[in-house]
Amino acid sequence: MKYDFDVIVDRSENHSAKYDERLKKFGTEDVIPLWIADMDFRTAQPITDALKARAEQGLWGYTARPDSYFDAVRTWQKRRNGWDIDPKNMSYCLGIVQAIAAMVRLFTPQGGSVLIQTPVYSEFYDMTEAAGRKVVECPFLEKDGKWSMDWADFEEKLKVSDLFLLCNPHNPLGIVWTPEELTRMAELCMKHHVVLFSDEIHSDLIFHGKKHTPVATLSPEIANYVVTGTSGTKTFNLAGLQASTVIFPNRHMKWVFDNFWRSMDIHRNNAFSLTAMETAFREGEEWLEQLLPYLSGNFDFVVDYCKTRIPRIKTFAPDATYLMWLDCRELGLSNQALHDFMIQKAHLGLNDGYHFGRSLEGFMRLNAACPRSVLQKAMEQLEAAVNAL
């Protein structure tokens, strides 16, 4: 079927955090919310149909997790990424953030250290610190809007780390790592005996002819070392249903992880997330293939708009995710002033850049997964606000 991503969906009645938490997060509801990473698009029709059918059964008791759940994930990964996963090494988890929280607690010592590459998804900070571990930052090098690895610093930081959280592909920079880069990261982790967790939740949202590489496909040696977190929640806009899959290199690590959740009696599926995930991976590809060029068009729109009408704000089309990184340093505002400016003058609800790298000044993250007309209105408000400075 043909999907129309230009349709504006009223989310005011579905308890959307993106909209209903505006007052809590921004102090006002008078902002276009382009922050939290979900999309303003209806999901694939087969998923909706399957959930309707499940709802009409009228019985949603304790729900078993059949082999078909993991088989759907396995089939999707094999078809999309050439990764043939052993189902015996797969575990269910509520989400990737919850998986990261467990990884930090279970596979680092008390007072241990977790390495992250900044700027990076802010929960990498939060889950590490919530567990009482130390964050070790390896900042990316930035030159003329291009961000790259500082390999010397990366290896130096590995020497004092117990766990490396890799964002693959990268949020918020939209980097699709090459097999060579991933191999070098993994081999350095192996050299320094640092556990590698690869967050691959954005791996289906890839653009510009790039290709996602699961770290575990690089070599048998690396596959025996890396833990991978993946999910269809970002891909198919299903974050509210909470489901992810964690793939382990051996049965022992899987047992430790599963036992952690079992100790809190968290070991069953949400009845609806089970249905949604299986359907998404088996029948959602048509929707995804129509979504990707629309998102790419949104990136191009924002890049062109900033270049021609708001040149003091620099950005680029990411190779992955639907999140854009805005360089607002030419506005000459402190982080707090930039935060206030976006809310009070531009009336936009964005993510503050310093949450992704605490030493950063002058950056914002924008969620471009919305109808083009909403994005156009947001850019016009931003242009007017910048011109009034």
mmCIF file of C-alpha atoms in Angstrom:
data_model
loop_
_atom_site.group_PDB
_atom_site.id
_atom_site.type_symbol
_atom_site.label_atom_id
_atom_site.label_comp_id
_atom_site.label_asym_id
_atom_site.label_seq_id
_atom_site.Cartn_x
_atom_site.Cartn_y
_atom_site.Cartn_z
ATOM 1 C CA MET A 1 0.000 0.000 0.000
ATOM 2 C CA LYS A 2 0.971 3.645 -0.378
ATOM 3 C CA TYR A 3 1.744 5.532 2.837
ATOM 4 C CA ASP A 4 1.313 9.290 3.208
ATOM 5 C CA PHE A 5 3.835 10.756 5.649
ATOM 6 C CA ASP A 6 2.573 14.300 5.036
ATOM 7 C CA VAL A 7 -0.552 13.599 7.098
ATOM 8 C CA ILE A 8 -0.542 15.452 10.428
ATOM 9 C CA VAL A 9 -1.718 13.152 13.207
ATOM 10 C CA ASP A 10 -3.230 14.734 16.326
ATOM 11 C CA ARG A 11 -1.293 13.177 19.192
ATOM 12 C CA SER A 12 -2.902 15.247 21.923
ATOM 13 C CA GLU A 13 -5.178 12.397 23.026
ATOM 14 C CA ASN A 14 -2.758 9.454 23.096
ATOM 15 C CA HIS A 15 -0.660 10.417 26.142
ATOM 16 C CA SER A 16 2.386 11.119 23.990
ATOM 17 C CA ALA A 17 5.418 12.068 26.066
ATOM 18 C CA LYS A 18 6.646 14.155 23.140
ATOM 19 C CA TYR A 19 3.595 16.417 23.433
ATOM 20 C CA ASP A 20 2.135 15.891 26.910
ATOM 21 C CA GLU A 21 5.458 16.465 28.687
ATOM 22 C CA ARG A 22 6.179 19.818 27.015
ATOM 23 C CA LEU A 23 5.180 21.811 30.094
ATOM 24 C CA LYS A 24 7.320 19.629 32.341
ATOM 25 C CA LYS A 25 10.377 19.757 30.080
ATOM 26 C CA PHE A 26 10.198 23.227 28.539
ATOM 27 C CA GLY A 27 8.039 25.167 30.998
ATOM 28 C CA THR A 28 5.436 25.837 28.304
ATOM 29 C CA GLU A 29 3.267 24.002 25.800
ATOM 30 C CA ASP A 30 3.901 26.706 23.197
ATOM 31 C CA VAL A 31 6.675 24.847 21.394
ATOM 32 C CA ILE A 32 6.788 22.551 18.376
ATOM 33 C CA PRO A 33 8.156 19.360 19.978
ATOM 34 C CA LEU A 34 11.136 18.056 18.024
ATOM 35 C CA TRP A 35 12.964 16.390 20.881
ATOM 36 C CA ILE A 36 12.356 12.835 22.154
ATOM 37 C CA ALA A 37 13.188 10.200 19.527
ATOM 38 C CA ASP A 38 9.882 8.955 18.258
ATOM 39 C CA MET A 39 8.137 9.758 14.991
ATOM 40 C CA ASP A 40 4.949 11.680 14.242
ATOM 41 C CA PHE A 41 3.948 9.023 11.702
ATOM 42 C CA ARG A 42 1.463 6.178 12.006
ATOM 43 C CA THR A 43 3.164 2.804 11.907
ATOM 44 C CA ALA A 44 2.799 0.182 9.175
ATOM 45 C CA GLN A 45 -0.787 -0.894 8.534
ATOM 46 C CA PRO A 46 -0.127 -4.624 9.095
ATOM 47 C CA ILE A 47 1.033 -3.803 12.635
ATOM 48 C CA THR A 48 -2.118 -1.821 13.356
ATOM 49 C CA ASP A 49 -4.276 -4.604 11.916
ATOM 50 C CA ALA A 50 -2.515 -7.251 13.996
ATOM 51 C CA LEU A 51 -2.921 -5.197 17.194
ATOM 52 C CA LYS A 52 -6.628 -4.666 16.457
ATOM 53 C CA ALA A 53 -7.089 -8.399 16.014
ATOM 54 C CA ARG A 54 -5.231 -9.061 19.260
ATOM 55 C CA ALA A 55 -7.365 -6.481 21.094
ATOM 56 C CA GLU A 56 -10.579 -8.029 19.813
ATOM 57 C CA GLN A 57 -9.650 -11.358 21.407
ATOM 58 C CA GLY A 58 -10.495 -9.684 24.721
ATOM 59 C CA LEU A 59 -8.076 -11.821 26.743
ATOM 60 C CA TRP A 60 -4.639 -10.461 27.604
ATOM 61 C CA GLY A 61 -3.416 -12.573 30.468
ATOM 62 C CA TYR A 62 0.150 -13.604 31.194
ATOM 63 C CA THR A 63 1.751 -13.942 27.788
ATOM 64 C CA ALA A 64 4.306 -16.581 26.837
ATOM 65 C CA ARG A 65 7.208 -15.737 24.563
ATOM 66 C CA PRO A 66 7.155 -18.242 21.698
ATOM 67 C CA ASP A 67 10.139 -19.224 19.588
ATOM 68 C CA SER A 68 8.527 -17.304 16.738
ATOM 69 C CA TYR A 69 9.351 -14.023 18.525
ATOM 70 C CA PHE A 70 13.109 -14.581 18.307
ATOM 71 C CA ASP A 71 12.767 -16.200 14.892
ATOM 72 C CA ALA A 72 11.205 -12.967 13.576
ATOM 73 C CA VAL A 73 14.197 -10.981 14.862
ATOM 74 C CA ARG A 74 16.623 -13.540 13.446
ATOM 75 C CA THR A 75 14.957 -13.571 10.028
ATOM 76 C CA TRP A 76 14.964 -9.761 9.862
ATOM 77 C CA GLN A 77 18.646 -9.522 10.783
ATOM 78 C CA LYS A 78 19.611 -12.212 8.302
ATOM 79 C CA ARG A 79 17.706 -10.565 5.466
ATOM 80 C CA ARG A 80 18.716 -6.963 6.197
ATOM 81 C CA ASN A 81 22.238 -7.382 7.569
ATOM 82 C CA GLY A 82 23.396 -10.879 6.663
ATOM 83 C CA TRP A 83 23.561 -11.829 10.342
ATOM 84 C CA ASP A 84 22.455 -15.377 11.149
ATOM 85 C CA ILE A 85 21.979 -15.316 14.926
ATOM 86 C CA ASP A 86 21.800 -18.394 17.142
ATOM 87 C CA PRO A 87 18.402 -18.030 18.903
ATOM 88 C CA LYS A 88 19.878 -19.688 21.982
ATOM 89 C CA ASN A 89 21.985 -16.555 22.527
ATOM 90 C CA MET A 90 19.058 -14.117 22.320
ATOM 91 C CA SER A 91 17.304 -12.561 25.313
ATOM 92 C CA TYR A 92 14.244 -10.356 25.608
ATOM 93 C CA CYS A 93 14.511 -7.011 27.401
ATOM 94 C CA LEU A 94 12.115 -4.113 27.960
ATOM 95 C CA GLY A 95 14.307 -1.757 25.946
ATOM 96 C CA ILE A 96 17.869 -0.890 24.972
ATOM 97 C CA VAL A 97 18.241 1.619 27.819
ATOM 98 C CA GLN A 98 17.192 -1.063 30.298
ATOM 99 C CA ALA A 99 19.666 -3.451 28.679
ATOM 100 C CA ILE A 100 22.438 -0.865 29.080
ATOM 101 C CA ALA A 101 21.499 -0.376 32.731
ATOM 102 C CA ALA A 102 21.779 -4.113 33.307
ATOM 103 C CA MET A 103 25.061 -4.380 31.400
ATOM 104 C CA VAL A 104 26.618 -1.666 33.572
ATOM 105 C CA ARG A 105 25.469 -3.307 36.799
ATOM 106 C CA LEU A 106 26.278 -6.888 35.835
ATOM 107 C CA PHE A 107 29.508 -6.626 33.856
ATOM 108 C CA THR A 108 31.457 -3.873 35.626
ATOM 109 C CA PRO A 109 32.755 -3.879 39.202
ATOM 110 C CA GLN A 110 31.505 -1.558 41.930
ATOM 111 C CA GLY A 111 33.145 1.800 41.286
ATOM 112 C CA GLY A 112 34.150 0.671 37.801
ATOM 113 C CA SER A 113 34.362 2.796 34.668
ATOM 114 C CA VAL A 114 32.326 2.946 31.467
ATOM 115 C CA LEU A 115 33.760 4.424 28.264
ATOM 116 C CA ILE A 116 31.546 6.500 25.960
ATOM 117 C CA GLN A 117 32.252 8.537 22.809
ATOM 118 C CA THR A 118 30.886 12.054 23.128
ATOM 119 C CA PRO A 119 28.644 13.639 22.031
ATOM 120 C CA VAL A 120 26.443 10.577 22.503
ATOM 121 C CA TYR A 121 22.948 9.540 23.591
ATOM 122 C CA SER A 122 22.498 11.002 27.063
ATOM 123 C CA GLU A 123 21.277 7.764 28.659
ATOM 124 C CA PHE A 124 24.826 6.443 28.309
ATOM 125 C CA TYR A 125 25.739 8.978 30.988
ATOM 126 C CA ASP A 126 22.594 8.477 33.035
ATOM 127 C CA MET A 127 22.586 4.673 33.277
ATOM 128 C CA THR A 128 26.286 4.611 34.149
ATOM 129 C CA GLU A 129 25.975 7.180 36.922
ATOM 130 C CA ALA A 130 22.739 5.669 38.261
ATOM 131 C CA ALA A 131 24.673 2.439 38.851
ATOM 132 C CA GLY A 132 27.414 4.250 40.742
ATOM 133 C CA ARG A 133 30.018 3.817 38.002
ATOM 134 C CA LYS A 134 32.329 6.452 36.545
ATOM 135 C CA VAL A 135 31.864 7.848 33.048
ATOM 136 C CA VAL A 136 35.041 7.980 30.942
ATOM 137 C CA GLU A 137 34.622 10.280 27.941
ATOM 138 C CA CYS A 138 36.414 9.907 24.636
ATOM 139 C CA PRO A 139 35.372 13.071 22.760
ATOM 140 C CA PHE A 140 35.133 12.991 18.994
ATOM 141 C CA LEU A 141 37.373 15.315 17.036
ATOM 142 C CA GLU A 142 35.448 18.016 15.160
ATOM 143 C CA LYS A 143 36.730 19.972 12.196
ATOM 144 C CA ASP A 144 34.586 22.013 9.810
ATOM 145 C CA GLY A 145 31.466 20.165 10.895
ATOM 146 C CA LYS A 146 33.017 16.710 10.455
ATOM 147 C CA TRP A 147 33.306 14.436 13.489
ATOM 148 C CA SER A 148 35.834 11.614 13.747
ATOM 149 C CA MET A 149 37.484 9.244 16.216
ATOM 150 C CA ASP A 150 40.508 10.197 18.285
ATOM 151 C CA TRP A 151 42.093 6.758 18.173
ATOM 152 C CA ALA A 152 44.983 7.538 20.477
ATOM 153 C CA ASP A 153 42.664 8.890 23.151
ATOM 154 C CA PHE A 154 40.271 5.957 22.643
ATOM 155 C CA GLU A 155 42.947 3.386 23.383
ATOM 156 C CA GLU A 156 44.289 5.388 26.317
ATOM 157 C CA LYS A 157 40.798 5.554 27.849
ATOM 158 C CA LEU A 158 40.249 1.812 27.314
ATOM 159 C CA LYS A 159 43.141 1.165 29.692
ATOM 160 C CA VAL A 160 41.063 2.506 32.586
ATOM 161 C CA SER A 161 37.632 1.204 31.490
ATOM 162 C CA ASP A 162 35.603 -1.932 32.201
ATOM 163 C CA LEU A 163 32.847 -1.524 29.599
ATOM 164 C CA PHE A 164 32.603 0.328 26.287
ATOM 165 C CA LEU A 165 29.155 1.505 25.174
ATOM 166 C CA LEU A 166 29.184 1.839 21.399
ATOM 167 C CA CYS A 167 26.403 3.690 19.569
ATOM 168 C CA ASN A 168 26.208 1.873 16.198
ATOM 169 C CA PRO A 169 24.983 3.755 14.200
ATOM 170 C CA HIS A 170 25.649 6.901 16.170
ATOM 171 C CA ASN A 171 23.132 9.131 17.924
ATOM 172 C CA PRO A 172 23.227 12.169 17.628
ATOM 173 C CA LEU A 173 25.856 12.452 14.873
ATOM 174 C CA GLY A 174 24.261 9.971 12.476
ATOM 175 C CA ILE A 175 27.560 8.193 11.780
ATOM 176 C CA VAL A 176 27.423 4.799 10.067
ATOM 177 C CA TRP A 177 30.636 3.115 11.157
ATOM 178 C CA THR A 178 32.669 1.279 8.533
ATOM 179 C CA PRO A 179 33.667 -2.365 9.055
ATOM 180 C CA GLU A 180 37.264 -1.195 9.374
ATOM 181 C CA GLU A 181 36.432 1.295 12.126
ATOM 182 C CA LEU A 182 34.326 -1.238 14.007
ATOM 183 C CA THR A 183 37.005 -3.896 13.721
ATOM 184 C CA ARG A 184 39.615 -1.523 15.114
ATOM 185 C CA MET A 185 37.338 -0.601 18.053
ATOM 186 C CA ALA A 186 36.531 -4.234 18.809
ATOM 187 C CA GLU A 187 40.133 -5.419 18.590
ATOM 188 C CA LEU A 188 41.266 -2.649 20.935
ATOM 189 C CA CYS A 189 38.548 -3.662 23.400
ATOM 190 C CA MET A 190 39.744 -7.260 23.203
ATOM 191 C CA LYS A 191 43.358 -6.154 23.672
ATOM 192 C CA HIS A 192 42.504 -4.271 26.871
ATOM 193 C CA HIS A 193 39.883 -6.756 28.131
ATOM 194 C CA VAL A 194 36.998 -4.279 27.967
ATOM 195 C CA VAL A 195 33.476 -5.613 27.421
ATOM 196 C CA LEU A 196 31.878 -4.106 24.295
ATOM 197 C CA PHE A 197 28.136 -3.436 24.167
ATOM 198 C CA SER A 198 26.876 -2.322 20.749
ATOM 199 C CA ASP A 199 23.627 -0.331 20.791
ATOM 200 C CA GLU A 200 22.199 -0.968 17.305
ATOM 201 C CA ILE A 201 18.664 0.348 17.806
ATOM 202 C CA HIS A 202 18.936 2.777 14.852
ATOM 203 C CA SER A 203 20.416 0.190 12.488
ATOM 204 C CA ASP A 204 17.427 0.077 10.126
ATOM 205 C CA LEU A 205 17.420 3.850 9.592
ATOM 206 C CA ILE A 206 20.334 4.168 7.148
ATOM 207 C CA PHE A 207 20.688 6.629 4.242
ATOM 208 C CA HIS A 208 22.907 7.777 1.355
ATOM 209 C CA GLY A 209 23.884 4.302 0.194
ATOM 210 C CA LYS A 210 25.550 3.443 3.498
ATOM 211 C CA LYS A 211 25.219 -0.014 5.048
ATOM 212 C CA HIS A 212 24.922 -1.000 8.681
ATOM 213 C CA THR A 213 27.443 -3.520 9.987
ATOM 214 C CA PRO A 214 26.535 -5.436 13.154
ATOM 215 C CA VAL A 215 29.735 -5.660 15.181
ATOM 216 C CA ALA A 216 29.123 -9.356 15.792
ATOM 217 C CA THR A 217 29.425 -10.093 12.045
ATOM 218 C CA LEU A 218 33.000 -8.819 11.726
ATOM 219 C CA SER A 219 34.785 -12.063 12.640
ATOM 220 C CA PRO A 220 34.243 -15.176 14.785
ATOM 221 C CA GLU A 221 36.701 -13.799 17.352
ATOM 222 C CA ILE A 222 34.821 -10.504 17.661
ATOM 223 C CA ALA A 223 31.450 -12.301 17.699
ATOM 224 C CA ASN A 224 32.667 -14.182 20.765
ATOM 225 C CA TYR A 225 33.352 -10.900 22.546
ATOM 226 C CA VAL A 226 30.553 -8.434 21.783
ATOM 227 C CA VAL A 227 27.046 -8.036 23.243
ATOM 228 C CA THR A 228 24.475 -6.445 20.918
ATOM 229 C CA GLY A 229 21.232 -4.631 21.678
ATOM 230 C CA THR A 230 18.663 -4.268 18.905
ATOM 231 C CA SER A 231 14.968 -3.491 18.537
ATOM 232 C CA GLY A 232 12.241 -2.584 16.087
ATOM 233 C CA THR A 233 10.845 0.178 18.277
ATOM 234 C CA LYS A 234 12.754 3.019 16.597
ATOM 235 C CA THR A 235 12.341 1.512 13.130
ATOM 236 C CA PHE A 236 8.568 1.160 13.311
ATOM 237 C CA ASN A 237 7.710 3.889 15.856
ATOM 238 C CA LEU A 238 6.703 1.432 18.592
ATOM 239 C CA ALA A 239 8.698 2.753 21.578
ATOM 240 C CA GLY A 240 5.622 2.808 23.819
ATOM 241 C CA LEU A 241 5.320 -0.972 23.528
ATOM 242 C CA GLN A 242 8.763 -1.567 25.071
ATOM 243 C CA ALA A 243 10.619 -4.481 23.546
ATOM 244 C CA SER A 244 14.208 -5.187 22.588
ATOM 245 C CA THR A 245 16.482 -8.130 21.942
ATOM 246 C CA VAL A 246 19.954 -8.611 23.405
ATOM 247 C CA ILE A 247 22.344 -11.017 21.682
ATOM 248 C CA PHE A 248 25.123 -12.547 23.767
ATOM 249 C CA PRO A 249 28.370 -14.249 22.731
ATOM 250 C CA ASN A 250 27.939 -17.124 25.186
ATOM 251 C CA ARG A 251 25.389 -18.863 27.390
ATOM 252 C CA HIS A 252 26.996 -17.721 30.643
ATOM 253 C CA MET A 253 26.566 -13.997 29.956
ATOM 254 C CA LYS A 254 23.013 -14.640 28.798
ATOM 255 C CA TRP A 255 22.284 -16.564 32.008
ATOM 256 C CA VAL A 256 23.659 -13.726 34.172
ATOM 257 C CA PHE A 257 21.526 -11.193 32.266
ATOM 258 C CA ASP A 258 18.354 -13.296 32.303
ATOM 259 C CA ASN A 259 18.739 -14.119 35.980
ATOM 260 C CA PHE A 260 19.007 -10.403 36.811
ATOM 261 C CA TRP A 261 15.585 -9.707 35.284
ATOM 262 C CA ARG A 262 14.090 -12.932 36.615
ATOM 263 C CA SER A 263 15.035 -11.846 40.132
ATOM 264 C CA MET A 264 12.556 -8.964 39.676
ATOM 265 C CA ASP A 265 10.007 -11.242 37.982
ATOM 266 C CA ILE A 266 10.484 -9.407 34.671
ATOM 267 C CA HIS A 267 10.536 -12.271 32.224
ATOM 268 C CA ARG A 268 7.306 -12.196 30.215
ATOM 269 C CA ASN A 269 6.129 -10.295 27.172
ATOM 270 C CA ASN A 270 3.662 -7.470 27.045
ATOM 271 C CA ALA A 271 0.823 -9.112 25.103
ATOM 272 C CA PHE A 272 0.698 -6.334 22.518
ATOM 273 C CA SER A 273 4.433 -5.780 22.071
ATOM 274 C CA LEU A 274 4.825 -9.455 21.193
ATOM 275 C CA THR A 275 2.257 -9.111 18.413
ATOM 276 C CA ALA A 276 3.606 -5.776 17.191
ATOM 277 C CA MET A 277 7.250 -6.870 17.028
ATOM 278 C CA GLU A 278 6.589 -10.119 15.201
ATOM 279 C CA THR A 279 4.348 -8.368 12.681
ATOM 280 C CA ALA A 280 6.804 -5.499 12.205
ATOM 281 C CA PHE A 281 9.697 -7.780 11.331
ATOM 282 C CA ARG A 282 7.606 -10.020 9.095
ATOM 283 C CA GLU A 283 5.337 -7.508 7.342
ATOM 284 C CA GLY A 284 6.661 -3.976 7.969
ATOM 285 C CA GLU A 285 9.377 -3.699 5.343
ATOM 286 C CA GLU A 286 7.162 -2.052 2.703
ATOM 287 C CA TRP A 287 6.379 0.802 5.126
ATOM 288 C CA LEU A 288 10.048 1.210 6.060
ATOM 289 C CA GLU A 289 11.169 1.407 2.435
ATOM 290 C CA GLN A 290 8.718 4.274 1.877
ATOM 291 C CA LEU A 291 9.669 6.012 5.128
ATOM 292 C CA LEU A 292 13.410 6.211 4.447
ATOM 293 C CA PRO A 293 13.295 8.494 1.362
ATOM 294 C CA TYR A 294 10.784 10.741 3.116
ATOM 295 C CA LEU A 295 13.129 11.170 6.076
ATOM 296 C CA SER A 296 16.039 11.787 3.723
ATOM 297 C CA GLY A 297 13.990 14.519 2.066
ATOM 298 C CA ASN A 298 13.386 16.083 5.466
ATOM 299 C CA PHE A 299 17.124 16.171 6.128
ATOM 300 C CA ASP A 300 17.769 17.852 2.795
ATOM 301 C CA PHE A 301 15.035 20.394 3.504
ATOM 302 C CA VAL A 302 16.553 21.402 6.861
ATOM 303 C CA VAL A 303 20.111 21.508 5.484
ATOM 304 C CA ASP A 304 19.072 23.678 2.534
ATOM 305 C CA TYR A 305 16.935 25.946 4.718
ATOM 306 C CA CYS A 306 19.766 26.591 7.155
ATOM 307 C CA LYS A 307 22.309 27.089 4.385
ATOM 308 C CA THR A 308 20.233 29.608 2.432
ATOM 309 C CA ARG A 309 18.183 31.331 5.149
ATOM 310 C CA ILE A 310 19.803 30.697 8.557
ATOM 311 C CA PRO A 311 23.537 30.465 7.740
ATOM 312 C CA ARG A 312 24.493 31.129 11.358
ATOM 313 C CA ILE A 313 23.173 27.655 12.172
ATOM 314 C CA LYS A 314 25.138 24.811 10.604
ATOM 315 C CA THR A 315 23.883 21.279 10.129
ATOM 316 C CA PHE A 316 24.261 18.232 7.878
ATOM 317 C CA ALA A 317 22.166 15.319 6.628
ATOM 318 C CA PRO A 318 22.932 12.338 8.898
ATOM 319 C CA ASP A 319 23.724 8.955 7.384
ATOM 320 C CA ALA A 320 21.593 7.255 10.036
ATOM 321 C CA THR A 321 18.789 7.895 12.564
ATOM 322 C CA TYR A 322 16.210 10.661 12.070
ATOM 323 C CA LEU A 323 18.030 13.069 14.380
ATOM 324 C CA MET A 324 19.917 16.162 13.230
ATOM 325 C CA TRP A 325 22.789 17.882 15.016
ATOM 326 C CA LEU A 326 22.608 21.693 14.918
ATOM 327 C CA ASP A 327 25.737 23.797 15.400
ATOM 328 C CA CYS A 328 24.453 27.067 16.855
ATOM 329 C CA ARG A 329 27.795 28.406 18.063
ATOM 330 C CA GLU A 330 27.723 31.421 15.732
ATOM 331 C CA LEU A 331 24.732 32.724 17.687
ATOM 332 C CA GLY A 332 27.165 33.454 20.516
ATOM 333 C CA LEU A 333 24.883 32.128 23.255
ATOM 334 C CA SER A 334 25.746 30.143 26.360
ATOM 335 C CA ASN A 335 24.071 26.773 26.771
ATOM 336 C CA GLN A 336 21.432 28.207 29.092
ATOM 337 C CA ALA A 337 20.835 31.201 26.836
ATOM 338 C CA LEU A 338 20.537 28.906 23.804
ATOM 339 C CA HIS A 339 18.087 26.704 25.688
ATOM 340 C CA ASP A 340 15.957 29.737 26.564
ATOM 341 C CA PHE A 341 16.245 31.164 23.055
ATOM 342 C CA MET A 342 14.897 28.018 21.404
ATOM 343 C CA ILE A 343 11.929 27.878 23.765
ATOM 344 C CA GLN A 344 11.054 31.530 24.288
ATOM 345 C CA LYS A 345 11.984 33.038 20.909
ATOM 346 C CA ALA A 346 11.861 30.204 18.356
ATOM 347 C CA HIS A 347 9.118 28.292 20.226
ATOM 348 C CA LEU A 348 10.835 24.986 19.536
ATOM 349 C CA GLY A 349 11.281 22.058 21.875
ATOM 350 C CA LEU A 350 14.701 20.590 21.036
ATOM 351 C CA ASN A 351 17.298 18.607 22.963
ATOM 352 C CA ASP A 352 20.160 20.600 24.501
ATOM 353 C CA GLY A 353 23.484 19.535 23.011
ATOM 354 C CA TYR A 354 25.366 19.526 26.309
ATOM 355 C CA HIS A 355 23.282 16.561 27.481
ATOM 356 C CA PHE A 356 25.138 14.533 24.841
ATOM 357 C CA GLY A 357 28.569 15.860 25.790
ATOM 358 C CA ARG A 358 28.896 17.869 28.976
ATOM 359 C CA SER A 359 31.798 19.962 27.775
ATOM 360 C CA LEU A 360 29.930 21.047 24.627
ATOM 361 C CA GLU A 361 28.745 24.611 24.066
ATOM 362 C CA GLY A 362 26.279 25.775 21.435
ATOM 363 C CA PHE A 363 24.695 22.610 20.006
ATOM 364 C CA MET A 364 21.128 21.321 19.778
ATOM 365 C CA ARG A 365 19.537 18.073 18.532
ATOM 366 C CA LEU A 366 16.468 18.186 16.291
ATOM 367 C CA ASN A 367 14.110 15.278 15.556
ATOM 368 C CA ALA A 368 13.218 15.466 11.855
ATOM 369 C CA ALA A 369 10.711 12.584 11.869
ATOM 370 C CA CYS A 370 7.577 14.631 11.302
ATOM 371 C CA PRO A 371 5.497 15.826 8.336
ATOM 372 C CA ARG A 372 7.379 18.256 6.091
ATOM 373 C CA SER A 373 4.890 21.043 6.812
ATOM 374 C CA VAL A 374 5.627 20.826 10.550
ATOM 375 C CA LEU A 375 9.339 20.979 9.835
ATOM 376 C CA GLN A 376 8.827 23.986 7.565
ATOM 377 C CA LYS A 377 6.913 25.851 10.277
ATOM 378 C CA ALA A 378 9.683 25.036 12.761
ATOM 379 C CA MET A 379 12.361 26.365 10.408
ATOM 380 C CA GLU A 380 10.391 29.545 9.754
ATOM 381 C CA GLN A 381 10.092 30.163 13.492
ATOM 382 C CA LEU A 382 13.798 29.514 13.961
ATOM 383 C CA GLU A 383 14.656 31.880 11.109
ATOM 384 C CA ALA A 384 12.516 34.656 12.564
ATOM 385 C CA ALA A 385 14.055 34.185 16.005
ATOM 386 C CA VAL A 386 17.630 34.261 14.688
ATOM 387 C CA ASN A 387 16.913 37.343 12.577
ATOM 388 C CA ALA A 388 15.574 39.112 15.692
ATOM 389 C CA LEU A 389 18.752 38.529 17.708
#
